[in-house]
PDB file of C-alpha atoms in Angstrom:
ATOM      1  CA  UNK T  74     -10.437  -9.705  -0.879  1.00  0.00           C
ATOM      2  CA  UNK T  75      -8.878 -11.917  -3.164  1.00  0.00           C
ATOM      3  CA  UNK T  76      -5.515 -11.210  -5.048  1.00  0.00           C
ATOM      4  CA  UNK T  77      -7.161 -10.068  -8.460  1.00  0.00           C
ATOM      5  CA  UNK T  78      -9.469  -7.531  -6.152  1.00  0.00           C
ATOM      6  CA  UNK T  79      -6.197  -6.224  -4.502  1.00  0.00           C
ATOM      7  CA  UNK T  80      -4.373  -5.630  -7.951  1.00  0.00           C
ATOM      8  CA  UNK T  81      -7.458  -3.881  -9.377  1.00  0.00           C
ATOM      9  CA  UNK T  82      -8.025  -1.720  -6.288  1.00  0.00           C
ATOM     10  CA  UNK T  83      -4.280  -0.687  -6.362  1.00  0.00           C
ATOM     11  CA  UNK T  84      -4.493  -0.091 -10.070  1.00  0.00           C
ATOM     12  CA  UNK T  85      -7.618   2.211  -9.593  1.00  0.00           C
ATOM     13  CA  UNK T  86      -5.872   5.166  -8.182  1.00  0.00           C
ATOM     14  CA  UNK T  87      -4.814   8.088 -10.380  1.00  0.00           C
ATOM     15  CA  UNK T  88      -1.203   7.429 -12.112  1.00  0.00           C
ATOM     16  CA  UNK T  89      -0.892   3.819 -10.275  1.00  0.00           C
ATOM     17  CA  UNK T  90       1.134   1.352 -12.240  1.00  0.00           C
ATOM     18  CA  UNK T  91       2.270  -2.186 -11.183  1.00  0.00           C
ATOM     19  CA  UNK T  92       5.933  -2.895 -11.667  1.00  0.00           C
ATOM     20  CA  UNK T  93       8.170  -6.035 -10.769  1.00  0.00           C
ATOM     21  CA  UNK T  94      11.431  -4.712  -9.631  1.00  0.00           C
ATOM     22  CA  UNK T  95      11.935  -7.679  -7.306  1.00  0.00           C
ATOM     23  CA  UNK T  96      10.994 -10.555  -9.768  1.00  0.00           C
ATOM     24  CA  UNK T  97       7.806 -11.828 -11.338  1.00  0.00           C
ATOM     25  CA  UNK T  98       6.419 -12.934  -8.327  1.00  0.00           C
ATOM     26  CA  UNK T  99       6.106  -9.618  -6.351  1.00  0.00           C
ATOM     27  CA  UNK T 100       3.967  -6.839  -7.339  1.00  0.00           C
ATOM     28  CA  UNK T 101       4.872  -3.426  -6.662  1.00  0.00           C
ATOM     29  CA  UNK T 102       2.212  -0.552  -7.055  1.00  0.00           C
ATOM     30  CA  UNK T 103       3.667   2.764  -7.571  1.00  0.00           C
ATOM     31  CA  UNK T 104       2.516   6.198  -8.041  1.00  0.00           C
ATOM     32  CA  UNK T 105       4.661   8.622 -10.065  1.00  0.00           C
ATOM     33  CA  UNK T 106       7.770   6.361  -9.375  1.00  0.00           C
ATOM     34  CA  UNK T 107       6.992   6.012  -5.615  1.00  0.00           C
ATOM     35  CA  UNK T 108       5.894   2.791  -4.051  1.00  0.00           C
ATOM     36  CA  UNK T 109       2.748   2.568  -1.989  1.00  0.00           C
ATOM     37  CA  UNK T 110       1.954  -1.214  -2.084  1.00  0.00           C
ATOM     38  CA  UNK T 111       4.040  -4.423  -2.408  1.00  0.00           C
ATOM     39  CA  UNK T 112       2.470  -7.995  -2.569  1.00  0.00           C
ATOM     40  CA  UNK T 113       3.402 -11.366  -3.577  1.00  0.00           C
ATOM     41  CA  UNK T 114      -0.228 -11.919  -5.171  1.00  0.00           C
ATOM     42  CA  UNK T 115       0.155 -15.841  -5.277  1.00  0.00           C
ATOM     43  CA  UNK T 116       1.082 -16.179  -1.650  1.00  0.00           C
ATOM     44  CA  UNK T 117      -0.814 -17.754   0.968  1.00  0.00           C
ATOM     45  CA  UNK T 118      -1.852 -16.100   3.020  1.00  0.00           C
ATOM     46  CA  UNK T 119      -2.292 -13.059   0.951  1.00  0.00           C
ATOM     47  CA  UNK T 120      -0.384 -10.120   2.508  1.00  0.00           C
ATOM     48  CA  UNK T 121       0.357  -6.529   1.422  1.00  0.00           C
ATOM     49  CA  UNK T 122       3.116  -4.090   2.655  1.00  0.00           C
ATOM     50  CA  UNK T 123       1.510  -0.767   3.241  1.00  0.00           C
ATOM     51  CA  UNK T 124       3.047   2.793   4.279  1.00  0.00           C
ATOM     52  CA  UNK T 125       1.392   4.121   7.257  1.00  0.00           C
ATOM     53  CA  UNK T 126       1.804   7.202   9.621  1.00  0.00           C
ATOM     54  CA  UNK T 127       4.285   5.954  12.456  1.00  0.00           C
ATOM     55  CA  UNK T 128       2.009   6.539  15.323  1.00  0.00           C
ATOM     56  CA  UNK T 129      -1.010   4.875  13.609  1.00  0.00           C
ATOM     57  CA  UNK T 130       1.061   1.967  12.401  1.00  0.00           C
ATOM     58  CA  UNK T 131       1.769   1.285  16.174  1.00  0.00           C
ATOM     59  CA  UNK T 132      -1.796   1.600  17.117  1.00  0.00           C
ATOM     60  CA  UNK T 133      -2.942  -0.665  14.280  1.00  0.00           C
ATOM     61  CA  UNK T 134      -0.351  -3.363  15.402  1.00  0.00           C
ATOM     62  CA  UNK T 135      -1.660  -3.372  18.810  1.00  0.00           C
ATOM     63  CA  UNK T 136      -5.340  -3.572  17.884  1.00  0.00           C
ATOM     64  CA  UNK T 137      -5.052  -6.262  14.794  1.00  0.00           C
ATOM     65  CA  UNK T 138      -3.175  -9.346  15.094  1.00  0.00           C
ATOM     66  CA  UNK T 139      -3.323  -9.265  11.078  1.00  0.00           C
ATOM     67  CA  UNK T 140      -1.058  -6.139  11.096  1.00  0.00           C
ATOM     68  CA  UNK T 141       2.409  -6.575  11.728  1.00  0.00           C
ATOM     69  CA  UNK T 142       5.697  -4.312  11.122  1.00  0.00           C
ATOM     70  CA  UNK T 143       6.647  -4.132   7.546  1.00  0.00           C
ATOM     71  CA  UNK T 144       8.484  -7.185   6.340  1.00  0.00           C
ATOM     72  CA  UNK T 145      11.829  -6.188   4.667  1.00  0.00           C
ATOM     73  CA  UNK T 146      10.766  -2.669   4.935  1.00  0.00           C
ATOM     74  CA  UNK T 147      11.176   0.330   7.151  1.00  0.00           C
ATOM     75  CA  UNK T 148       9.113  -0.767  10.436  1.00  0.00           C
ATOM     76  CA  UNK T 149       8.392   2.822  11.601  1.00  0.00           C
ATOM     77  CA  UNK T 150       6.627   3.580   8.298  1.00  0.00           C
ATOM     78  CA  UNK T 151       5.414   0.280   6.947  1.00  0.00           C
ATOM     79  CA  UNK T 152       2.890  -2.387   7.970  1.00  0.00           C
ATOM     80  CA  UNK T 153       2.352  -5.646   6.660  1.00  0.00           C
ATOM     81  CA  UNK T 154      -1.328  -6.541   6.468  1.00  0.00           C
ATOM     82  CA  UNK T 155      -2.796 -10.131   6.066  1.00  0.00           C
ATOM     83  CA  UNK T 156      -5.621  -9.447   3.799  1.00  0.00           C
ATOM     84  CA  UNK T 157      -8.002 -12.174   5.010  1.00  0.00           C
ATOM     85  CA  UNK T 158      -7.439 -11.116   8.525  1.00  0.00           C
ATOM     86  CA  UNK T 159      -9.220  -7.911   8.287  1.00  0.00           C
ATOM     87  CA  UNK T 160     -12.606  -6.762   6.712  1.00  0.00           C
ATOM     88  CA  UNK T 161     -12.414  -5.885   3.033  1.00  0.00           C
ATOM     89  CA  UNK T 162     -13.202  -2.339   3.656  1.00  0.00           C
ATOM     90  CA  UNK T 163     -10.468  -1.744   6.383  1.00  0.00           C
ATOM     91  CA  UNK T 164      -7.950  -3.154   3.850  1.00  0.00           C
ATOM     92  CA  UNK T 165      -9.205  -0.693   1.169  1.00  0.00           C
ATOM     93  CA  UNK T 166      -8.946   1.909   3.740  1.00  0.00           C
ATOM     94  CA  UNK T 167      -5.470   1.003   4.570  1.00  0.00           C
ATOM     95  CA  UNK T 168      -4.332   0.919   0.857  1.00  0.00           C
ATOM     96  CA  UNK T 169      -5.877   4.250   0.225  1.00  0.00           C
ATOM     97  CA  UNK T 170      -4.196   5.692   3.124  1.00  0.00           C
ATOM     98  CA  UNK T 171      -0.738   4.339   1.994  1.00  0.00           C
ATOM     99  CA  UNK T 172      -1.490   5.993  -1.508  1.00  0.00           C
ATOM    100  CA  UNK T 173      -2.503   9.224  -0.078  1.00  0.00           C
ATOM    101  CA  UNK T 174       0.514   9.326   2.164  1.00  0.00           C
ATOM    102  CA  UNK T 175       2.920   8.666  -0.820  1.00  0.00           C
ATOM    103  CA  UNK T 176       1.154  11.236  -2.960  1.00  0.00           C
ATOM    104  CA  UNK T 177       1.525  13.897  -0.028  1.00  0.00           C
ATOM    105  CA  UNK T 178       5.202  13.344  -0.232  1.00  0.00           C
ATOM    106  CA  UNK T 179       5.497  14.076  -3.777  1.00  0.00           C
ATOM    107  CA  UNK T 180       6.641  17.541  -5.016  1.00  0.00           C
ATOM    108  CA  UNK T 181       3.739  19.912  -5.276  1.00  0.00           C
ATOM    109  CA  UNK T 182       3.913  20.061  -9.251  1.00  0.00           C
ATOM    110  CA  UNK T 183       3.618  16.345  -9.528  1.00  0.00           C
ATOM    111  CA  UNK T 184       0.648  16.436  -6.785  1.00  0.00           C
ATOM    112  CA  UNK T 185      -1.174  19.085  -8.785  1.00  0.00           C
ATOM    113  CA  UNK T 186      -0.674  17.106 -11.998  1.00  0.00           C
ATOM    114  CA  UNK T 187      -2.548  14.158 -10.253  1.00  0.00           C
ATOM    115  CA  UNK T 188      -5.195  16.444  -9.352  1.00  0.00           C
ATOM    116  CA  UNK T 189      -5.957  17.452 -12.864  1.00  0.00           C
ATOM    117  CA  UNK T 190      -6.023  13.845 -14.136  1.00  0.00           C
TER     118      UNK T 190
END
């Protein structure tokens, strides 16, 4: 997966937007104001920070060298994924899981608004 593929995939979710609160080199992907992915898309290797259920985060880190505790994030809830170190399908699933976790934490009215989009 290349940087442009990562960006397009993240922006393909309902109400997803790309913002640059940490400077022009760091893309932050949000849904209704809440971050679900963060990546320096020009970096080599390409990495992305993704939200993850705490128990699953530990399991994934143990099974995959390309998944480590979230860099500059709450390490209990965030992983840093080296994109080229995993199959594209798995990266897409991890991004989708991150998006779904963030949406699940939104107020009910906002979740319902997404369902209608």
